[in-house]
Amino acid sequence: MATPTLEKADMAPEPEAGFADSPYITATFRIRRFNPEVSDEAQWQDFQIEIDPKERVLDALHKIKWETDGTLTFRRSCAHGICGSDAMRINGKNRLACKTLIKDLNPEKPITIEAIKGLTVLKDLVVDMDPFFQAYRDVMPFLITKGNEPTRERLQSPEDRERFDDTTKCILCAACTSSCPVFWNDGQYFGPAAIVNAHRFIFDSRDEGGEQRLEILNDRDGVWRCRTTFNCTDACPRGIEVTKAIQEVKRALITRRF
Amino acid sequence: MSTETSAIGDVEGSALYDVDNPAPVIEPPRKRTGKTPKGSRTNFEMYAWLFMRLSGIVLVVLVLGHLLIQLVLDGGVSKIGFAFVAGRWASPFWQMWDLAMLWLAMLHGANGLRTVINDYAERDNTRFWLKMLLYTATVFTVLLGTLVIFTFDPNIR
């Protein structure tokens, strides 16, 4: 009678009796473990934990590491979808553990978690990211200009900024590159992430190194190896249209050569 | 410290690997490193990619037309014989049609197989020799087919 909040509180226990006591469910996490100091083979290990399904997979990994098995190894830094440290293969799809809610994964079945593919597994869910960042470095992901530096800010119209807005969102988590079947078979391929970051500068009106980057991506291991399977677009936790960006680089190469 | 580690290993009876002697990790095929050779600076891959798209469009017309004429229209497959081929190749139009189909289909297929080999053959040697085999077969088939189309003699035998 007094306030809506109070009325709701009065009514709540009636229909949800027994259920509302605990939001926790028992979920099984099937994690691919690899420890070169113990064995040369990776194996699946099941962990059953009580967890609120509204929590994230990263929370489950924390719970396992902090309360069950301290040897479980994974990367995470900010834990809020910005740093891109905790990309992993969850139920066969590349995602960020910190952006995946357990309730979205059908927790009645075991939830499989493994390291991203195509890179050397160092321990459990930690992979060697060096080849990934080498490809990133090779496309020169920095502003290249000619002439003297201007005395004021390099201005740009909103339309010019909009041209490459999508590819500025990349957080270098490697979810796209490690979901690419071409990259799985041949690590020499630049991979979607490097092409996305080249795209970010190729279509920037302030940048003058676009031709150099296009030349790099015109290579045998460049954009022409893309088979447009769209795995990268599906995997991107930032919703970047990765395959579209790759196609735009292809189109730029063709229109600039003819 | 070291005695403790070895003691655990002895109990379990399978201390193949430990902290000082870790197992080899499984490296992915053809990893990119700082020493990866830089590009060849040619447009070959772009032309190959464009060729696949353009030849594909032309082949749809050529191949479907070919199948229709050979297998469906005018009595179907039973009409095909030496006389039928001789009659068709008397006309330069059908000679050009078959020549274009031969060249485009062979180069289209060979380029497709080349990308498959580039994708899947892991060792440099395997890749090289598979591609050599592919190129030899392609050149042989294209040249033999071209020779037959141009030197076909209906009065042979």
mmCIF file of N, CA and C in Angstrom, chain A residues 60-164:
data_model
loop_
_atom_site.group_PDB
_atom_site.id
_atom_site.type_symbol
_atom_site.label_atom_id
_atom_site.label_comp_id
_atom_site.label_asym_id
_atom_site.label_seq_id
_atom_site.Cartn_x
_atom_site.Cartn_y
_atom_site.Cartn_z
ATOM 1 N N ALA A 60 33.195 -17.794 -13.576
ATOM 2 C CA ALA A 60 33.309 -19.232 -13.304
ATOM 3 C C ALA A 60 34.774 -19.651 -13.280
ATOM 4 N N LEU A 61 35.572 -19.134 -14.231
ATOM 5 C CA LEU A 61 36.999 -19.471 -14.254
ATOM 6 C C LEU A 61 37.684 -18.970 -12.975
ATOM 7 N N HIS A 62 37.324 -17.765 -12.542
ATOM 8 C CA HIS A 62 37.872 -17.231 -11.295
ATOM 9 C C HIS A 62 37.518 -18.143 -10.124
ATOM 10 N N LYS A 63 36.255 -18.538 -10.079
ATOM 11 C CA LYS A 63 35.788 -19.391 -8.966
ATOM 12 C C LYS A 63 36.583 -20.701 -8.941
ATOM 13 N N ILE A 64 36.780 -21.274 -10.140
ATOM 14 C CA ILE A 64 37.540 -22.533 -10.202
ATOM 15 C C ILE A 64 38.976 -22.285 -9.751
ATOM 16 N N LYS A 65 39.592 -21.218 -10.268
ATOM 17 C CA LYS A 65 41.002 -20.969 -9.955
ATOM 18 C C LYS A 65 41.191 -20.627 -8.487
ATOM 19 N N TRP A 66 40.268 -19.833 -7.935
ATOM 20 C CA TRP A 66 40.449 -19.358 -6.567
ATOM 21 C C TRP A 66 39.989 -20.372 -5.529
ATOM 22 N N GLU A 67 39.024 -21.220 -5.887
ATOM 23 C CA GLU A 67 38.459 -22.099 -4.863
ATOM 24 C C GLU A 67 38.714 -23.585 -5.091
ATOM 25 N N THR A 68 38.927 -23.992 -6.352
ATOM 26 C CA THR A 68 39.056 -25.428 -6.618
ATOM 27 C C THR A 68 40.475 -25.819 -7.030
ATOM 28 N N ASP A 69 40.972 -25.209 -8.114
ATOM 29 C CA ASP A 69 42.254 -25.641 -8.673
ATOM 30 C C ASP A 69 43.075 -24.406 -9.052
ATOM 31 N N GLY A 70 44.025 -24.075 -8.208
ATOM 32 C CA GLY A 70 44.838 -22.882 -8.436
ATOM 33 C C GLY A 70 45.769 -22.981 -9.621
ATOM 34 N N THR A 71 45.934 -24.190 -10.175
ATOM 35 C CA THR A 71 46.858 -24.324 -11.309
ATOM 36 C C THR A 71 46.209 -23.943 -12.633
ATOM 37 N N LEU A 72 44.894 -23.760 -12.646
ATOM 38 C CA LEU A 72 44.224 -23.373 -13.884
ATOM 39 C C LEU A 72 44.778 -22.024 -14.356
ATOM 40 N N THR A 73 45.213 -21.997 -15.631
ATOM 41 C CA THR A 73 45.903 -20.804 -16.128
ATOM 42 C C THR A 73 45.136 -20.172 -17.271
ATOM 43 N N PHE A 74 44.879 -18.890 -17.176
ATOM 44 C CA PHE A 74 44.233 -18.145 -18.258
ATOM 45 C C PHE A 74 44.639 -16.689 -18.137
ATOM 46 N N ARG A 75 44.414 -15.931 -19.257
ATOM 47 C CA ARG A 75 44.755 -14.508 -19.237
ATOM 48 C C ARG A 75 43.491 -13.692 -19.011
ATOM 49 N N ARG A 76 43.603 -12.656 -18.228
ATOM 50 C CA ARG A 76 42.558 -11.636 -18.171
ATOM 51 C C ARG A 76 43.180 -10.414 -17.518
ATOM 52 N N SER A 77 42.790 -9.239 -17.993
ATOM 53 C CA SER A 77 43.333 -8.043 -17.371
ATOM 54 C C SER A 77 42.209 -7.179 -16.832
ATOM 55 N N CYS A 78 41.449 -6.535 -17.733
ATOM 56 C CA CYS A 78 40.433 -5.607 -17.234
ATOM 57 C C CYS A 78 39.172 -6.337 -16.812
ATOM 58 N N ALA A 79 38.893 -7.490 -17.414
ATOM 59 C CA ALA A 79 37.709 -8.299 -17.110
ATOM 60 C C ALA A 79 36.413 -7.609 -17.495
ATOM 61 N N HIS A 80 36.459 -6.604 -18.370
ATOM 62 C CA HIS A 80 35.236 -5.927 -18.780
ATOM 63 C C HIS A 80 35.174 -5.662 -20.281
ATOM 64 N N GLY A 81 35.773 -6.559 -21.070
ATOM 65 C CA GLY A 81 35.610 -6.490 -22.518
ATOM 66 C C GLY A 81 36.358 -5.379 -23.210
ATOM 67 N N ILE A 82 37.377 -4.820 -22.598
ATOM 68 C CA ILE A 82 38.114 -3.722 -23.216
ATOM 69 C C ILE A 82 39.536 -4.125 -23.590
ATOM 70 N N CYS A 83 40.198 -4.897 -22.722
ATOM 71 C CA CYS A 83 41.625 -5.167 -22.946
ATOM 72 C C CYS A 83 41.854 -6.267 -23.977
ATOM 73 N N GLY A 84 40.898 -7.165 -24.152
ATOM 74 C CA GLY A 84 41.064 -8.222 -25.147
ATOM 75 C C GLY A 84 42.016 -9.321 -24.733
ATOM 76 N N SER A 85 42.167 -9.560 -23.437
ATOM 77 C CA SER A 85 43.098 -10.598 -22.987
ATOM 78 C C SER A 85 42.476 -11.981 -22.951
ATOM 79 N N ASP A 86 41.165 -12.066 -22.720
ATOM 80 C CA ASP A 86 40.596 -13.382 -22.393
ATOM 81 C C ASP A 86 39.755 -13.973 -23.520
ATOM 82 N N ALA A 87 40.216 -13.805 -24.762
ATOM 83 C CA ALA A 87 39.544 -14.509 -25.858
ATOM 84 C C ALA A 87 39.804 -15.996 -25.696
ATOM 85 N N MET A 88 38.759 -16.805 -25.766
ATOM 86 C CA MET A 88 38.912 -18.255 -25.717
ATOM 87 C C MET A 88 37.781 -18.920 -26.476
ATOM 88 N N ARG A 89 37.956 -20.202 -26.723
ATOM 89 C CA ARG A 89 36.970 -20.942 -27.505
ATOM 90 C C ARG A 89 35.968 -21.555 -26.542
ATOM 91 N N ILE A 90 34.782 -20.952 -26.436
ATOM 92 C CA ILE A 90 33.770 -21.394 -25.493
ATOM 93 C C ILE A 90 32.643 -22.057 -26.276
ATOM 94 N N ASN A 91 32.356 -23.309 -25.957
ATOM 95 C CA ASN A 91 31.374 -24.110 -26.711
ATOM 96 C C ASN A 91 31.648 -24.037 -28.217
ATOM 97 N N GLY A 92 32.940 -24.113 -28.581
ATOM 98 C CA GLY A 92 33.310 -24.167 -29.989
ATOM 99 C C GLY A 92 33.289 -22.847 -30.724
ATOM 100 N N LYS A 93 33.001 -21.745 -30.012
ATOM 101 C CA LYS A 93 33.001 -20.428 -30.664
ATOM 102 C C LYS A 93 33.970 -19.510 -29.941
ATOM 103 N N ASN A 94 34.689 -18.702 -30.712
ATOM 104 C CA ASN A 94 35.609 -17.756 -30.076
ATOM 105 C C ASN A 94 34.831 -16.605 -29.452
ATOM 106 N N ARG A 95 35.042 -16.396 -28.159
ATOM 107 C CA ARG A 95 34.376 -15.280 -27.481
ATOM 108 C C ARG A 95 35.306 -14.762 -26.393
ATOM 109 N N LEU A 96 34.917 -13.601 -25.823
ATOM 110 C CA LEU A 96 35.601 -13.109 -24.630
ATOM 111 C C LEU A 96 34.894 -13.713 -23.421
ATOM 112 N N ALA A 97 35.656 -14.346 -22.528
ATOM 113 C CA ALA A 97 35.046 -14.964 -21.345
ATOM 114 C C ALA A 97 34.359 -13.909 -20.488
ATOM 115 N N CYS A 98 34.844 -12.658 -20.538
ATOM 116 C CA CYS A 98 34.282 -11.613 -19.692
ATOM 117 C C CYS A 98 33.045 -10.980 -20.292
ATOM 118 N N LYS A 99 32.649 -11.382 -21.506
ATOM 119 C CA LYS A 99 31.437 -10.823 -22.104
ATOM 120 C C LYS A 99 30.401 -11.902 -22.371
ATOM 121 N N THR A 100 30.666 -13.138 -21.929
ATOM 122 C CA THR A 100 29.761 -14.246 -22.195
ATOM 123 C C THR A 100 29.052 -14.645 -20.915
ATOM 124 N N LEU A 101 27.726 -14.485 -20.872
ATOM 125 C CA LEU A 101 26.969 -14.891 -19.693
ATOM 126 C C LEU A 101 26.715 -16.396 -19.737
ATOM 127 N N ILE A 102 26.758 -17.023 -18.564
ATOM 128 C CA ILE A 102 26.575 -18.472 -18.491
ATOM 129 C C ILE A 102 25.172 -18.856 -18.954
ATOM 130 N N LYS A 103 24.166 -18.022 -18.648
ATOM 131 C CA LYS A 103 22.793 -18.368 -19.024
ATOM 132 C C LYS A 103 22.598 -18.393 -20.541
ATOM 133 N N ASP A 104 23.499 -17.734 -21.286
ATOM 134 C CA ASP A 104 23.387 -17.735 -22.739
ATOM 135 C C ASP A 104 24.027 -18.967 -23.375
ATOM 136 N N LEU A 105 24.575 -19.850 -22.560
ATOM 137 C CA LEU A 105 25.352 -20.976 -23.090
ATOM 138 C C LEU A 105 24.674 -22.319 -22.862
ATOM 139 N N ASN A 106 23.444 -22.363 -22.415
ATOM 140 C CA ASN A 106 22.761 -23.599 -22.061
ATOM 141 C C ASN A 106 23.540 -24.368 -21.001
ATOM 142 N N PRO A 107 23.505 -23.883 -19.748
ATOM 143 C CA PRO A 107 24.334 -24.490 -18.696
ATOM 144 C C PRO A 107 23.880 -25.875 -18.251
ATOM 145 N N GLU A 108 22.777 -26.406 -18.851
ATOM 146 C CA GLU A 108 22.406 -27.798 -18.520
ATOM 147 C C GLU A 108 23.451 -28.774 -19.056
ATOM 148 N N LYS A 109 24.041 -28.410 -20.194
ATOM 149 C CA LYS A 109 25.090 -29.257 -20.772
ATOM 150 C C LYS A 109 26.444 -28.734 -20.297
ATOM 151 N N PRO A 110 27.475 -29.592 -20.336
ATOM 152 C CA PRO A 110 28.807 -29.087 -19.977
ATOM 153 C C PRO A 110 29.232 -27.970 -20.926
ATOM 154 N N ILE A 111 29.831 -26.928 -20.365
ATOM 155 C CA ILE A 111 30.317 -25.807 -21.162
ATOM 156 C C ILE A 111 31.792 -26.049 -21.448
ATOM 157 N N THR A 112 32.162 -26.187 -22.724
ATOM 158 C CA THR A 112 33.557 -26.470 -23.044
ATOM 159 C C THR A 112 34.322 -25.154 -23.204
ATOM 160 N N ILE A 113 35.516 -25.154 -22.646
ATOM 161 C CA ILE A 113 36.387 -23.979 -22.749
ATOM 162 C C ILE A 113 37.769 -24.462 -23.170
ATOM 163 N N GLU A 114 38.292 -23.899 -24.258
ATOM 164 C CA GLU A 114 39.639 -24.264 -24.681
ATOM 165 C C GLU A 114 40.356 -23.027 -25.217
ATOM 166 N N ALA A 115 41.665 -23.183 -25.413
ATOM 167 C CA ALA A 115 42.456 -22.060 -25.913
ATOM 168 C C ALA A 115 42.072 -21.775 -27.364
ATOM 169 N N ILE A 116 42.286 -20.536 -27.835
ATOM 170 C CA ILE A 116 42.013 -20.210 -29.227
ATOM 171 C C ILE A 116 42.958 -20.996 -30.127
ATOM 172 N N LYS A 117 42.465 -21.316 -31.334
ATOM 173 C CA LYS A 117 43.204 -22.207 -32.234
ATOM 174 C C LYS A 117 44.204 -21.442 -33.104
ATOM 175 N N GLY A 118 45.177 -22.187 -33.656
ATOM 176 C CA GLY A 118 46.103 -21.611 -34.620
ATOM 177 C C GLY A 118 47.323 -20.941 -34.007
ATOM 178 N N LEU A 119 47.380 -20.909 -32.669
ATOM 179 C CA LEU A 119 48.542 -20.338 -31.993
ATOM 180 C C LEU A 119 49.051 -21.380 -30.991
ATOM 181 N N THR A 120 50.351 -21.318 -30.680
ATOM 182 C CA THR A 120 50.944 -22.315 -29.791
ATOM 183 C C THR A 120 50.361 -22.197 -28.382
ATOM 184 N N VAL A 121 49.846 -23.316 -27.854
ATOM 185 C CA VAL A 121 49.338 -23.306 -26.481
ATOM 186 C C VAL A 121 50.532 -23.421 -25.534
ATOM 187 N N LEU A 122 50.662 -22.457 -24.609
ATOM 188 C CA LEU A 122 51.776 -22.494 -23.670
ATOM 189 C C LEU A 122 51.372 -23.221 -22.390
ATOM 190 N N LYS A 123 50.166 -22.890 -21.885
ATOM 191 C CA LYS A 123 49.630 -23.621 -20.739
ATOM 192 C C LYS A 123 48.127 -23.374 -20.676
ATOM 193 N N ASP A 124 47.364 -24.449 -20.451
ATOM 194 C CA ASP A 124 45.900 -24.361 -20.355
ATOM 195 C C ASP A 124 45.287 -23.448 -21.428
ATOM 196 N N LEU A 125 44.849 -22.241 -21.041
ATOM 197 C CA LEU A 125 44.164 -21.373 -22.001
ATOM 198 C C LEU A 125 45.070 -20.252 -22.512
ATOM 199 N N VAL A 126 46.347 -20.304 -22.148
ATOM 200 C CA VAL A 126 47.279 -19.241 -22.547
ATOM 201 C C VAL A 126 48.015 -19.655 -23.821
ATOM 202 N N VAL A 127 47.951 -18.792 -24.843
ATOM 203 C CA VAL A 127 48.650 -19.079 -26.092
ATOM 204 C C VAL A 127 49.742 -18.043 -26.331
ATOM 205 N N ASP A 128 50.678 -18.420 -27.227
ATOM 206 C CA ASP A 128 51.752 -17.516 -27.627
ATOM 207 C C ASP A 128 51.194 -16.548 -28.682
ATOM 208 N N MET A 129 51.091 -15.280 -28.334
ATOM 209 C CA MET A 129 50.473 -14.295 -29.232
ATOM 210 C C MET A 129 51.482 -13.637 -30.170
ATOM 211 N N ASP A 130 52.767 -14.027 -30.099
ATOM 212 C CA ASP A 130 53.788 -13.348 -30.894
ATOM 213 C C ASP A 130 53.493 -13.333 -32.404
ATOM 214 N N PRO A 131 53.126 -14.504 -33.015
ATOM 215 C CA PRO A 131 52.854 -14.454 -34.460
ATOM 216 C C PRO A 131 51.709 -13.512 -34.801
ATOM 217 N N PHE A 132 50.718 -13.454 -33.921
ATOM 218 C CA PHE A 132 49.572 -12.556 -34.123
ATOM 219 C C PHE A 132 50.027 -11.099 -34.143
ATOM 220 N N PHE A 133 50.846 -10.719 -33.155
ATOM 221 C CA PHE A 133 51.292 -9.330 -33.099
ATOM 222 C C PHE A 133 52.341 -9.028 -34.162
ATOM 223 N N GLN A 134 53.061 -10.063 -34.634
ATOM 224 C CA GLN A 134 54.004 -9.850 -35.738
ATOM 225 C C GLN A 134 53.240 -9.425 -36.988
ATOM 226 N N ALA A 135 52.131 -10.114 -37.271
ATOM 227 C CA ALA A 135 51.308 -9.744 -38.431
ATOM 228 C C ALA A 135 50.768 -8.323 -38.261
ATOM 229 N N TYR A 136 50.391 -7.995 -37.036
ATOM 230 C CA TYR A 136 49.882 -6.644 -36.734
ATOM 231 C C TYR A 136 50.970 -5.604 -37.020
ATOM 232 N N ARG A 137 52.193 -5.876 -36.535
ATOM 233 C CA ARG A 137 53.297 -4.942 -36.779
ATOM 234 C C ARG A 137 53.580 -4.804 -38.270
ATOM 235 N N ASP A 138 53.457 -5.907 -39.011
ATOM 236 C CA ASP A 138 53.832 -5.890 -40.422
ATOM 237 C C ASP A 138 52.944 -5.004 -41.280
ATOM 238 N N VAL A 139 51.740 -4.662 -40.822
ATOM 239 C CA VAL A 139 50.893 -3.775 -41.625
ATOM 240 C C VAL A 139 51.063 -2.305 -41.245
ATOM 241 N N MET A 140 52.026 -2.014 -40.384
ATOM 242 C CA MET A 140 52.346 -0.641 -39.969
ATOM 243 C C MET A 140 51.119 0.077 -39.394
ATOM 244 N N PRO A 141 50.651 -0.331 -38.218
ATOM 245 C CA PRO A 141 49.418 0.233 -37.669
ATOM 246 C C PRO A 141 49.646 1.571 -36.955
ATOM 247 N N PHE A 142 50.208 2.537 -37.661
ATOM 248 C CA PHE A 142 50.444 3.855 -37.053
ATOM 249 C C PHE A 142 50.306 4.907 -38.145
ATOM 250 N N LEU A 143 50.088 6.155 -37.749
ATOM 251 C CA LEU A 143 49.881 7.237 -38.712
ATOM 252 C C LEU A 143 51.166 7.522 -39.481
ATOM 253 N N ILE A 144 51.075 7.535 -40.796
ATOM 254 C CA ILE A 144 52.219 7.865 -41.643
ATOM 255 C C ILE A 144 51.868 9.130 -42.419
ATOM 256 N N THR A 145 52.693 10.164 -42.295
ATOM 257 C CA THR A 145 52.437 11.404 -43.031
ATOM 258 C C THR A 145 53.719 11.878 -43.686
ATOM 259 N N LYS A 146 53.557 12.744 -44.676
ATOM 260 C CA LYS A 146 54.714 13.350 -45.337
ATOM 261 C C LYS A 146 54.790 14.818 -44.931
ATOM 262 N N GLY A 147 55.919 15.433 -45.179
ATOM 263 C CA GLY A 147 56.056 16.868 -44.949
ATOM 264 C C GLY A 147 56.204 17.233 -43.484
ATOM 265 N N ASN A 148 56.111 18.545 -43.231
ATOM 266 C CA ASN A 148 56.296 19.042 -41.871
ATOM 267 C C ASN A 148 55.068 18.760 -41.028
ATOM 268 N N GLU A 149 55.301 18.659 -39.744
ATOM 269 C CA GLU A 149 54.191 18.438 -38.833
ATOM 270 C C GLU A 149 53.382 19.730 -38.710
ATOM 271 N N PRO A 150 52.052 19.655 -38.769
ATOM 272 C CA PRO A 150 51.263 20.882 -38.630
ATOM 273 C C PRO A 150 51.371 21.426 -37.212
ATOM 274 N N THR A 151 51.154 22.761 -37.068
ATOM 275 C CA THR A 151 51.279 23.370 -35.744
ATOM 276 C C THR A 151 50.029 23.128 -34.908
ATOM 277 N N ARG A 152 48.931 22.703 -35.539
ATOM 278 C CA ARG A 152 47.721 22.429 -34.768
ATOM 279 C C ARG A 152 47.255 20.997 -35.047
ATOM 280 N N GLU A 153 46.173 20.654 -34.457
ATOM 281 C CA GLU A 153 45.599 19.312 -34.586
ATOM 282 C C GLU A 153 45.304 18.984 -36.046
ATOM 283 N N ARG A 154 45.453 17.721 -36.431
ATOM 284 C CA ARG A 154 45.065 17.305 -37.783
ATOM 285 C C ARG A 154 43.558 17.100 -37.786
ATOM 286 N N LEU A 155 42.864 18.029 -38.452
ATOM 287 C CA LEU A 155 41.400 17.983 -38.408
ATOM 288 C C LEU A 155 40.850 17.030 -39.469
ATOM 289 N N GLN A 156 39.632 16.572 -39.220
ATOM 290 C CA GLN A 156 38.994 15.615 -40.102
ATOM 291 C C GLN A 156 37.486 15.814 -40.001
ATOM 292 N N SER A 157 36.801 15.715 -41.125
ATOM 293 C CA SER A 157 35.341 15.909 -41.104
ATOM 294 C C SER A 157 34.672 14.666 -40.515
ATOM 295 N N PRO A 158 33.479 14.819 -39.935
ATOM 296 C CA PRO A 158 32.776 13.651 -39.385
ATOM 297 C C PRO A 158 32.564 12.559 -40.424
ATOM 298 N N GLU A 159 32.352 12.938 -41.694
ATOM 299 C CA GLU A 159 32.141 11.927 -42.733
ATOM 300 C C GLU A 159 33.421 11.120 -42.954
ATOM 301 N N ASP A 160 34.571 11.829 -42.985
ATOM 302 C CA ASP A 160 35.845 11.134 -43.171
ATOM 303 C C ASP A 160 36.129 10.203 -41.995
ATOM 304 N N ARG A 161 35.741 10.625 -40.806
ATOM 305 C CA ARG A 161 35.935 9.795 -39.623
ATOM 306 C C ARG A 161 35.040 8.554 -39.678
ATOM 307 N N GLU A 162 33.807 8.761 -40.173
ATOM 308 C CA GLU A 162 32.828 7.682 -40.243
ATOM 309 C C GLU A 162 33.322 6.554 -41.150
ATOM 310 N N ARG A 163 34.141 6.916 -42.169
ATOM 311 C CA ARG A 163 34.576 5.949 -43.174
ATOM 312 C C ARG A 163 35.249 4.716 -42.546
ATOM 313 N N PHE A 164 36.029 4.937 -41.487
ATOM 314 C CA PHE A 164 36.761 3.805 -40.897
ATOM 315 C C PHE A 164 36.358 3.577 -39.444
#
